[in-house]
């Protein structure tokens, strides 16, 4: 079969398996991995190989960029301490725990044990966000887990690079590695900001929707590739660029382009996620073939052991990081007065599915050491263990997560977000009324439209004021030519108010995106009614 036919076949398999997963109420990444695993053993099917370079270049940047676009900077910044403890501290702690287990139980040397630890340490961004989006989880839990998944890949891949160099060259310097870690991390953030600034400057000047959609899809690569060329963190560059663009999206694009762009991105990310997980499963037959004959029965239980060690490491770290600093530092209790509920801490500890980044890192291991003749120690075993841990954590923890959430009686903290939305709708309607009051009318039709619009927004203000019970709330007038002008001015006033509320920290980026999406639809309807309107 040709590559095009294989890709089309995989897309058909993805669509079918996702449909089945939805019917069975199973998170689709789990069924895709299991389905790919089953397909890998079907005789006479073409062999599909997951190439690490393709994962790091074609899959990872768009997925992380889209996650960055969906991230609320306000919530991310408010939870930066727990996110940092998980994305940096826990990654290093898990690497150490796995390395000790690999050395003492499996018998790997220390250098290769740390390579395995670096590969296993980061929970997968794609698996976490895909599964959590379908479950009812408190908002802060989602923020912390998604924030961790955005940053921990950068930590793990940097440490992975140093560990592989230590194995290949036989040397390692902790001071040098520490300095390099800071340079790589800060450099990635700087490149991401520069890429975001450049894209935010270019997009409003394109004035061609097709070209702008292409630029939108290429943006993650604009951030990722320069970072990789400069040997800094491409992951942090993409995430930083995504968060930066998200905060300016309402000012650099039109409603029509935003609506189409989100639809395009939703489809692209769905296809990429689906291909990633089914490709993970399809690797199993190739991985088993690389295990030396006669040793498979001996090593079959080792992935379970390593997975248990990684799970226990997270369960040891998460409660400690959640409660011990609060007990030791009174100032922290003042900054974070609400003690994390044990149920939330447990869910954060349990949600640790591994995925494509770990497998791609394992497959990317060099075949030989620096001399070009000595094979990389335990390379095939590391790949086998990595796949086993992915399977155990993704299937085992992913399948049990919904039941655990129900057992803990967790519910999405919708009240907080609903309050923010109601406040934003109320203030946005006030802004629309304020803008309408500054408008005059050139004819009877425009005057009637003004009156109707004002009545509609008066009703909105009255309704939302009852929900939130808010407290305390000359020259030539600009004119509107027709009803289209009236509604566009009102919509723009609401957009301006929502942006101010977001910038002031009253609402999060997720609430802004939700309400701005509604306004985009309103404006799109106006354009459909009058295509000549500008």
Coordinates of C-alpha atoms in Angstrom, one line a residue:
X1 CA 0.0 0.0 0.0
X2 CA 1.1 3.6 -0.7
X3 CA 1.6 6.0 2.2
X4 CA -1.5 8.0 1.1
X5 CA -3.7 4.9 1.3
X6 CA -2.3 4.0 4.7
X7 CA -3.0 7.5 6.0
X8 CA -6.5 7.4 4.7
X9 CA -7.1 4.0 6.2
X10 CA -5.8 5.3 9.6
X11 CA -8.2 8.3 9.4
X12 CA -11.1 5.9 8.7
X13 CA -10.0 3.7 11.6
X14 CA -9.8 6.8 13.9
X15 CA -13.3 7.9 12.9
X16 CA -14.8 4.5 13.5
X17 CA -13.1 3.9 16.8
X18 CA -14.0 7.4 18.1
X19 CA -17.6 6.7 17.2
X20 CA -17.5 3.4 19.1
X21 CA -15.8 5.1 22.1
X22 CA -18.6 7.7 22.2
X23 CA -21.3 5.0 22.1
X24 CA -19.5 3.1 24.9
X25 CA -18.9 6.4 26.9
X26 CA -15.1 5.6 26.9
X27 CA -12.5 8.4 26.5
X28 CA -11.5 7.9 22.9
X29 CA -7.7 8.0 23.4
X30 CA -8.0 4.7 25.3
X31 CA -10.0 2.9 22.6
X32 CA -7.7 4.3 19.9
X33 CA -4.6 2.8 21.6
X34 CA -6.3 -0.5 22.2
X35 CA -7.6 -0.5 18.6
X36 CA -4.2 0.3 17.2
X37 CA -2.7 -2.5 19.4
X38 CA -5.2 -5.0 18.0
X39 CA -4.5 -3.9 14.4
X40 CA -0.8 -4.2 14.9
X41 CA -1.1 -8.0 15.2
X42 CA -3.4 -8.5 12.2
X43 CA -1.5 -10.4 9.6
X44 CA -0.7 -9.0 6.1
X45 CA -1.5 -5.4 7.1
X46 CA 1.2 -2.9 6.2
X47 CA 3.7 -2.0 8.9
X48 CA 3.2 1.6 10.2
X49 CA 6.2 3.1 12.0
X50 CA 6.0 6.1 14.3
X51 CA 9.0 8.3 13.5
X52 CA 10.1 10.5 16.4
X53 CA 11.0 13.4 14.1
X54 CA 7.4 13.4 12.8
X55 CA 6.0 13.4 16.3
X56 CA 8.2 16.3 17.5
X57 CA 7.7 18.4 14.4
X58 CA 4.3 17.6 12.9
X59 CA 2.2 16.5 15.9
X60 CA 3.5 18.2 19.1
X61 CA 3.6 21.9 18.0
X62 CA 0.0 22.2 16.8
X63 CA -1.4 20.2 19.7
X64 CA 0.5 22.3 22.3
X65 CA -0.3 25.5 20.5
X66 CA -4.0 24.7 20.5
X67 CA -3.8 23.9 24.2
X68 CA -2.1 27.3 24.7
X69 CA -4.9 29.0 22.9
X70 CA -7.4 27.4 25.2
X71 CA -5.5 28.3 28.4
X72 CA -6.7 31.1 30.7
X73 CA -3.6 33.1 31.5
X74 CA -5.3 34.5 34.6
X75 CA -6.0 31.0 36.0
X76 CA -2.5 29.8 34.9
X77 CA -0.8 32.6 36.6
X78 CA -2.9 32.2 39.8
X79 CA -1.9 28.5 40.0
X80 CA 1.7 28.9 38.9
X81 CA 3.1 27.5 42.1
X82 CA 1.3 24.1 42.0
X83 CA 1.9 23.9 38.3
X84 CA 5.6 24.6 38.7
X85 CA 5.9 22.0 41.5
X86 CA 4.3 19.4 39.2
X87 CA 5.9 20.4 35.9
X88 CA 9.4 20.7 37.3
X89 CA 9.6 19.2 40.7
X90 CA 7.5 16.1 40.1
X91 CA 9.2 15.4 36.8
X92 CA 12.6 15.3 38.4
X93 CA 11.3 13.3 41.4
X94 CA 9.6 10.8 39.1
X95 CA 12.8 10.5 37.1
X96 CA 14.8 9.7 40.2
X97 CA 12.2 7.2 41.5
X98 CA 12.0 5.3 38.2
X99 CA 15.8 5.4 37.8
X100 CA 16.3 3.8 41.2
X101 CA 13.7 1.1 40.4
X102 CA 15.2 0.4 37.0
X103 CA 18.7 0.0 38.6
X104 CA 17.8 -2.1 41.6
X105 CA 15.0 -4.2 40.2
X106 CA 15.7 -4.6 36.5
X107 CA 19.5 -4.2 36.7
X108 CA 20.1 -1.3 34.3
X109 CA 23.2 0.8 34.8
X110 CA 22.6 4.2 36.4
X111 CA 23.0 6.2 33.2
X112 CA 20.4 4.3 31.2
X113 CA 18.2 4.1 34.3
X114 CA 18.0 7.9 34.3
X115 CA 17.3 7.9 30.6
X116 CA 14.3 5.7 31.3
X117 CA 13.3 7.9 34.1
X118 CA 13.4 11.0 32.0
X119 CA 11.3 9.3 29.3
X120 CA 8.6 8.0 31.7
X121 CA 8.4 11.2 33.9
X122 CA 6.0 13.5 32.0
X123 CA 2.3 12.7 31.9
X124 CA 1.0 13.3 28.4
X125 CA -0.6 16.7 27.5
X126 CA -2.8 15.2 24.8
X127 CA -4.2 12.4 27.0
X128 CA -4.8 14.6 30.0
X129 CA -6.7 17.4 28.1
X130 CA -8.6 15.0 25.9
X131 CA -9.9 12.9 28.7
X132 CA -10.5 15.7 31.2
X133 CA -12.5 17.7 28.7
X134 CA -15.2 15.0 28.8
X135 CA -15.4 14.7 32.6
X136 CA -16.9 16.8 35.3
X137 CA -13.9 18.0 37.2
X138 CA -13.5 21.2 39.4
X139 CA -12.1 24.1 37.4
X140 CA -8.9 24.6 39.4
X141 CA -8.1 20.9 39.0
X142 CA -8.4 21.2 35.2
X143 CA -6.3 24.4 35.2
X144 CA -3.5 22.7 37.2
X145 CA -3.5 19.5 35.2
X146 CA -3.6 21.3 31.9
X147 CA -0.9 23.8 33.0
X148 CA 1.3 20.9 34.1
X149 CA 0.9 19.1 30.8
X150 CA 1.9 22.2 28.9
X151 CA 5.2 22.7 30.8
X152 CA 6.3 19.2 31.9
X153 CA 7.2 18.1 28.4
X154 CA 9.8 20.9 28.3
X155 CA 11.3 19.8 31.6
X156 CA 11.4 16.1 30.7
X157 CA 12.8 16.6 27.2
X158 CA 15.6 18.8 28.5
X159 CA 16.5 16.3 31.2
X160 CA 16.2 13.5 28.6
X161 CA 18.7 15.3 26.3
X162 CA 21.3 15.5 29.2
X163 CA 20.7 11.9 30.2
X164 CA 21.3 10.6 26.6
X165 CA 24.4 12.7 26.3
X166 CA 25.7 11.2 29.5
X167 CA 25.1 7.7 28.2
X168 CA 26.6 8.4 24.8
X169 CA 29.6 10.3 25.9
X170 CA 30.1 8.8 29.4
X171 CA 30.3 12.2 31.1
X172 CA 27.9 14.4 33.0
X173 CA 28.3 17.7 34.9
X174 CA 25.4 18.8 37.2
X175 CA 26.4 22.5 37.3
X176 CA 26.7 22.6 33.5
X177 CA 23.3 20.8 33.1
X178 CA 21.6 23.2 35.6
X179 CA 22.8 26.3 33.7
X180 CA 21.8 24.8 30.4
X181 CA 18.4 24.0 31.8
X182 CA 17.8 27.6 32.7
X183 CA 19.1 28.8 29.3
X184 CA 17.0 26.4 27.4
X185 CA 13.8 27.2 29.4
X186 CA 14.2 31.0 29.3
X187 CA 15.3 30.9 25.7
X188 CA 12.2 29.0 24.7
X189 CA 9.9 31.5 26.4
X190 CA 11.7 34.4 24.7
X191 CA 11.4 32.8 21.3
X192 CA 7.7 32.1 21.9
X193 CA 7.1 35.7 22.8
X194 CA 8.9 37.0 19.8
X195 CA 7.0 34.6 17.5
X196 CA 3.7 35.7 19.1
X197 CA 4.5 39.4 18.6
X198 CA 5.4 38.9 15.0
X199 CA 2.3 36.9 14.2
X200 CA 0.1 39.4 16.1
X201 CA 1.6 42.2 14.0
X202 CA 1.2 40.3 10.6
X203 CA -2.3 38.9 10.9
X204 CA -4.3 42.2 11.0
X205 CA -2.4 43.3 7.8
X206 CA -3.2 40.3 5.7
X207 CA -6.8 41.1 4.9
X208 CA -7.3 37.8 3.2
X209 CA -9.2 35.1 5.2
X210 CA -7.6 32.2 3.4
X211 CA -4.1 33.4 3.9
X212 CA -4.8 34.2 7.5
X213 CA -6.1 30.7 8.2
X214 CA -2.8 29.4 6.7
X215 CA -0.8 31.7 8.9
X216 CA -2.8 30.5 11.9
X217 CA -2.0 26.9 11.2
X218 CA 1.6 27.7 10.6
X219 CA 2.0 29.8 13.8
X220 CA 3.1 26.8 16.1
X221 CA 5.9 26.0 13.7
X222 CA 7.0 29.7 13.5
X223 CA 7.6 29.4 17.3
X224 CA 8.9 25.8 17.4
X225 CA 11.4 25.7 14.6
X226 CA 13.5 28.7 15.5
X227 CA 13.6 27.5 19.1
X228 CA 14.9 24.1 18.0
X229 CA 17.4 25.7 15.6
X230 CA 18.8 27.7 18.6
X231 CA 18.7 24.6 20.8
X232 CA 16.2 26.0 23.3
X233 CA 12.9 24.6 24.3
X234 CA 10.5 24.4 21.4
X235 CA 7.8 23.1 23.7
X236 CA 7.9 26.3 25.8
X237 CA 8.1 28.5 22.7
X238 CA 4.9 27.0 21.3
X239 CA 3.0 27.2 24.6
X240 CA 4.1 30.8 25.2
X241 CA 3.2 31.8 21.7
X242 CA -0.2 30.2 22.0
X243 CA -1.0 32.0 25.3
X244 CA 0.2 35.3 23.9
X245 CA -1.9 35.0 20.7
X246 CA -5.0 33.9 22.7
X247 CA -5.0 37.1 24.7
X248 CA -4.9 39.2 21.5
X249 CA -7.1 37.1 19.2
X250 CA -10.1 39.4 19.6
X251 CA -8.1 42.4 18.4
X252 CA -6.1 41.0 15.5
X253 CA -8.9 39.1 13.7
X254 CA -12.5 39.6 12.6
X255 CA -15.5 37.6 13.9
X256 CA -15.8 35.7 10.6
X257 CA -12.2 34.6 10.6
X258 CA -12.3 33.6 14.2
X259 CA -15.4 31.4 13.7
X260 CA -13.8 29.7 10.7
X261 CA -10.4 29.4 12.4
X262 CA -11.8 27.6 15.5
X263 CA -13.7 25.2 13.3
X264 CA -10.5 24.4 11.3
X265 CA -8.4 24.0 14.4
X266 CA -11.0 21.8 16.1
X267 CA -10.9 19.4 13.1
X268 CA -7.1 19.5 12.7
X269 CA -6.5 18.8 16.4
X270 CA -9.1 16.0 16.4
X271 CA -7.4 14.3 13.5
X272 CA -3.9 14.8 15.0
X273 CA -5.0 13.4 18.4
X274 CA -6.6 10.4 16.7
X275 CA -3.6 9.6 14.6
X276 CA -1.3 10.0 17.6
X277 CA -3.1 7.5 19.8
X278 CA -3.8 4.9 17.1
X279 CA -0.1 5.1 16.0
X280 CA 0.9 4.4 19.6
X281 CA -1.0 1.2 19.5
X282 CA 0.3 0.2 16.1
X283 CA 3.9 0.2 17.4
X284 CA 3.4 -2.8 19.6
X285 CA 4.1 -5.5 17.1
X286 CA 7.3 -3.7 16.1
X287 CA 8.4 -3.2 19.7
X288 CA 7.8 -6.9 20.6
X289 CA 9.9 -8.0 17.6
X290 CA 12.9 -6.0 19.0
X291 CA 12.8 -7.8 22.3
X292 CA 15.4 -10.6 22.2
X293 CA 13.9 -14.1 21.7
X294 CA 13.3 -16.0 24.9
X295 CA 13.4 -12.9 27.2
X296 CA 9.9 -11.6 26.6
X297 CA 8.4 -13.9 29.3
X298 CA 11.0 -12.5 31.7
X299 CA 10.4 -8.8 31.1
X300 CA 6.6 -8.9 30.6
X301 CA 5.9 -7.8 34.1
X302 CA 8.6 -5.0 34.3
X303 CA 6.4 -2.3 32.7
X304 CA 3.8 -2.9 35.4
X305 CA 6.5 -2.5 38.1
X306 CA 7.8 0.7 36.5
X307 CA 4.3 2.1 36.1
X308 CA 3.5 1.4 39.8
X309 CA 6.7 3.2 40.8
X310 CA 5.8 6.2 38.7
X311 CA 2.2 6.2 40.1
X312 CA 3.5 5.9 43.7
X313 CA 6.0 8.7 43.1
X314 CA 3.2 11.0 42.1
X315 CA 1.0 10.0 45.0
X316 CA 3.9 10.7 47.3
X317 CA 4.7 14.1 45.7
X318 CA 1.3 15.7 45.1
X319 CA -0.1 15.7 48.7
X320 CA 3.3 16.7 50.0
X321 CA 3.5 19.7 47.6
X322 CA -0.1 20.6 48.3
X323 CA 0.0 20.7 52.1
X324 CA 3.6 20.8 53.5
X325 CA 4.5 24.3 52.1
X326 CA 1.2 25.7 53.5
X327 CA 2.1 24.3 56.9
X328 CA 5.7 25.6 56.8
X329 CA 5.1 29.1 55.4
X330 CA 2.3 31.3 57.0
X331 CA 2.7 33.8 54.2
X332 CA 1.7 31.2 51.7
X333 CA -1.5 30.5 53.6
X334 CA -2.4 34.2 53.3
X335 CA -1.7 34.2 49.6
X336 CA -3.7 31.0 49.1
X337 CA -6.3 31.0 51.9
X338 CA -8.3 28.1 50.6
X339 CA -6.9 24.7 51.5
X340 CA -7.0 22.2 48.6
X341 CA -9.8 19.6 49.2
X342 CA -8.4 16.1 49.6
X343 CA -10.7 14.9 46.7
X344 CA -9.0 17.5 44.3
X345 CA -5.5 16.4 45.5
X346 CA -6.4 12.8 44.9
X347 CA -7.6 13.4 41.3
X348 CA -4.5 15.4 40.5
X349 CA -2.4 12.5 41.9
X350 CA -4.3 9.9 39.9
X351 CA -4.4 11.7 36.6
X352 CA -1.0 10.7 35.1
X353 CA -1.5 9.0 31.8
X354 CA 1.7 8.7 29.6
X355 CA 1.5 9.1 25.9
X356 CA 3.1 10.0 22.6
X357 CA 6.0 12.2 23.9
X358 CA 7.3 9.4 26.0
X359 CA 7.1 6.9 23.2
X360 CA 8.7 9.3 20.7
X361 CA 11.5 10.0 23.1
X362 CA 12.2 6.3 23.5
X363 CA 12.1 5.7 19.8
X364 CA 14.5 8.6 19.2
X365 CA 17.2 7.0 21.3
X366 CA 20.4 6.7 19.2
X367 CA 21.4 3.3 18.0
X368 CA 25.1 3.7 19.0
X369 CA 27.2 5.6 21.5
X370 CA 29.8 8.2 20.6
X371 CA 32.3 5.8 19.3
X372 CA 29.9 4.6 16.6
X373 CA 30.3 0.9 17.3
X374 CA 29.0 0.4 20.9
X375 CA 25.2 -0.2 20.9
X376 CA 23.2 2.1 23.1
X377 CA 22.7 0.1 26.3
X378 CA 19.2 -1.5 26.8
X379 CA 17.7 0.5 24.0
X380 CA 15.1 -2.1 22.9
X381 CA 14.2 -2.8 26.6
X382 CA 13.7 1.0 27.2
X383 CA 11.3 1.1 24.3
X384 CA 9.4 -1.9 25.5
X385 CA 9.1 -0.6 29.0
X386 CA 8.0 2.8 27.8
X387 CA 5.2 1.3 25.7
X388 CA 4.1 -0.9 28.6
X389 CA 3.9 2.1 31.0
X390 CA 1.9 4.0 28.4
X391 CA -0.6 1.1 28.1
X392 CA -0.9 0.6 31.9
X393 CA -1.4 4.3 32.8
X394 CA -3.5 5.3 29.8
X395 CA -5.9 2.3 29.9
X396 CA -5.8 1.6 33.6
X397 CA -6.0 5.1 35.0
X398 CA -7.9 6.6 32.0
X399 CA -10.7 4.0 32.3
X400 CA -11.0 4.3 36.1
X401 CA -10.9 8.1 36.2
X402 CA -14.7 8.6 35.5
X403 CA -15.6 6.1 38.2
X404 CA -13.3 7.7 40.7
X405 CA -14.7 11.2 40.0
X406 CA -18.2 9.9 40.6
X407 CA -17.1 8.1 43.8
X408 CA -15.5 11.2 45.2
X409 CA -18.7 13.2 44.2
X410 CA -16.7 15.8 42.4
X411 CA -18.6 18.2 40.2
X412 CA -17.3 20.9 37.9
X413 CA -17.1 24.1 39.8
X414 CA -19.6 25.7 37.5
X415 CA -20.9 28.2 40.0
X416 CA -17.7 30.3 39.9
X417 CA -17.6 30.3 36.1
X418 CA -21.4 31.0 35.9
X419 CA -21.0 34.0 38.2
X420 CA -18.2 35.3 36.0
X421 CA -20.3 34.9 32.9
X422 CA -23.3 36.6 34.4
X423 CA -21.2 39.5 35.5
X424 CA -19.5 39.8 32.1
X425 CA -22.9 39.6 30.3
X426 CA -24.4 42.3 32.6
X427 CA -21.4 44.7 32.2
X428 CA -21.2 44.0 28.4
X429 CA -24.9 44.9 28.1
X430 CA -24.3 48.1 30.0
X431 CA -21.5 48.9 27.6
X432 CA -23.8 48.3 24.7
X433 CA -26.4 50.7 26.1
X434 CA -23.8 53.3 26.8
X435 CA -22.6 53.1 23.2
X436 CA -26.2 53.2 21.8
X437 CA -26.8 56.3 23.9
X438 CA -24.1 58.1 21.9
X439 CA -25.7 57.3 18.5
X440 CA -28.1 59.3 16.5
X441 CA -30.2 58.2 13.6
X442 CA -30.4 59.5 10.0
X443 CA -33.8 58.0 9.2
X444 CA -36.9 56.4 10.8
X445 CA -35.6 52.9 10.2
X446 CA -32.4 53.5 12.0
X447 CA -34.3 55.2 14.8
X448 CA -36.6 52.2 15.1
X449 CA -33.5 49.9 15.1
X450 CA -32.0 52.0 17.9
X451 CA -35.1 51.7 20.0
X452 CA -35.4 47.9 19.5
X453 CA -31.7 47.4 20.3
X454 CA -32.0 49.5 23.4
X455 CA -35.1 47.6 24.6
X456 CA -33.3 44.3 24.0
X457 CA -30.3 45.3 26.1
X458 CA -32.4 46.8 28.8
X459 CA -34.0 43.4 29.2
X460 CA -30.6 41.8 29.3
X461 CA -29.5 44.2 32.0
X462 CA -32.6 43.6 34.1
X463 CA -32.2 39.8 33.8
X464 CA -28.5 39.6 34.7
X465 CA -28.8 42.2 37.4
X466 CA -31.3 39.8 39.1
X467 CA -28.8 37.0 38.8
X468 CA -25.7 38.8 40.2
X469 CA -27.3 41.5 42.4
X470 CA -24.5 44.0 41.5
X471 CA -23.8 46.8 44.0
X472 CA -23.2 50.3 42.9
X473 CA -23.6 49.7 39.6
X474 CA -21.8 67.0 25.0
X475 CA -20.6 67.5 21.3
X476 CA -21.9 66.1 18.0
X477 CA -23.3 62.6 18.4
X478 CA -22.0 59.9 15.9
X479 CA -24.9 58.6 13.8
X480 CA -25.8 55.2 12.5
X481 CA -27.1 54.8 9.0
X482 CA -29.2 51.7 9.5
X483 CA -30.0 48.8 11.8
X484 CA -26.8 47.1 10.9
X485 CA -24.8 50.0 12.3
X486 CA -26.8 49.9 15.5
X487 CA -26.2 46.3 16.2
X488 CA -22.5 46.4 15.2
X489 CA -21.9 49.3 17.6
X490 CA -23.6 47.4 20.4
X491 CA -21.6 44.2 19.7
X492 CA -18.3 46.1 19.6
X493 CA -19.1 47.8 22.9
X494 CA -19.6 44.4 24.4
X495 CA -16.4 43.2 23.0
X496 CA -14.5 46.2 24.4
X497 CA -16.1 45.6 27.8
X498 CA -15.2 41.9 27.8
X499 CA -11.6 42.7 26.9
X500 CA -11.4 45.2 29.8
X501 CA -12.9 42.7 32.2
X502 CA -10.3 40.1 31.1
X503 CA -7.4 42.5 31.3
X504 CA -8.5 43.5 34.8
X505 CA -8.8 39.9 36.0
X506 CA -12.5 40.0 36.6
X507 CA -13.1 37.1 34.2
X508 CA -10.8 34.4 32.8
X509 CA -9.8 33.9 29.2
X510 CA -12.1 30.9 28.9
X511 CA -15.2 33.0 29.8
X512 CA -14.0 35.7 27.4
X513 CA -13.7 33.1 24.6
X514 CA -17.1 31.7 25.3
X515 CA -18.9 35.1 25.3
X516 CA -16.8 36.4 22.4
X517 CA -17.8 33.3 20.4
X518 CA -21.5 34.3 20.9
X519 CA -20.8 37.8 19.8
X520 CA -19.0 36.5 16.7
X521 CA -22.1 34.5 15.8
X522 CA -24.2 37.6 16.2
X523 CA -22.0 39.6 13.9
X524 CA -21.9 36.8 11.4
X525 CA -25.7 36.8 11.3
X526 CA -25.6 40.5 10.5
X527 CA -23.2 39.9 7.6
X528 CA -25.5 37.2 6.3
X529 CA -28.4 39.6 6.4
X530 CA -26.4 42.3 4.7
X531 CA -23.3 41.0 2.8
X532 CA -22.4 44.5 1.7
X533 CA -22.0 45.6 5.4
X534 CA -18.4 46.3 6.5

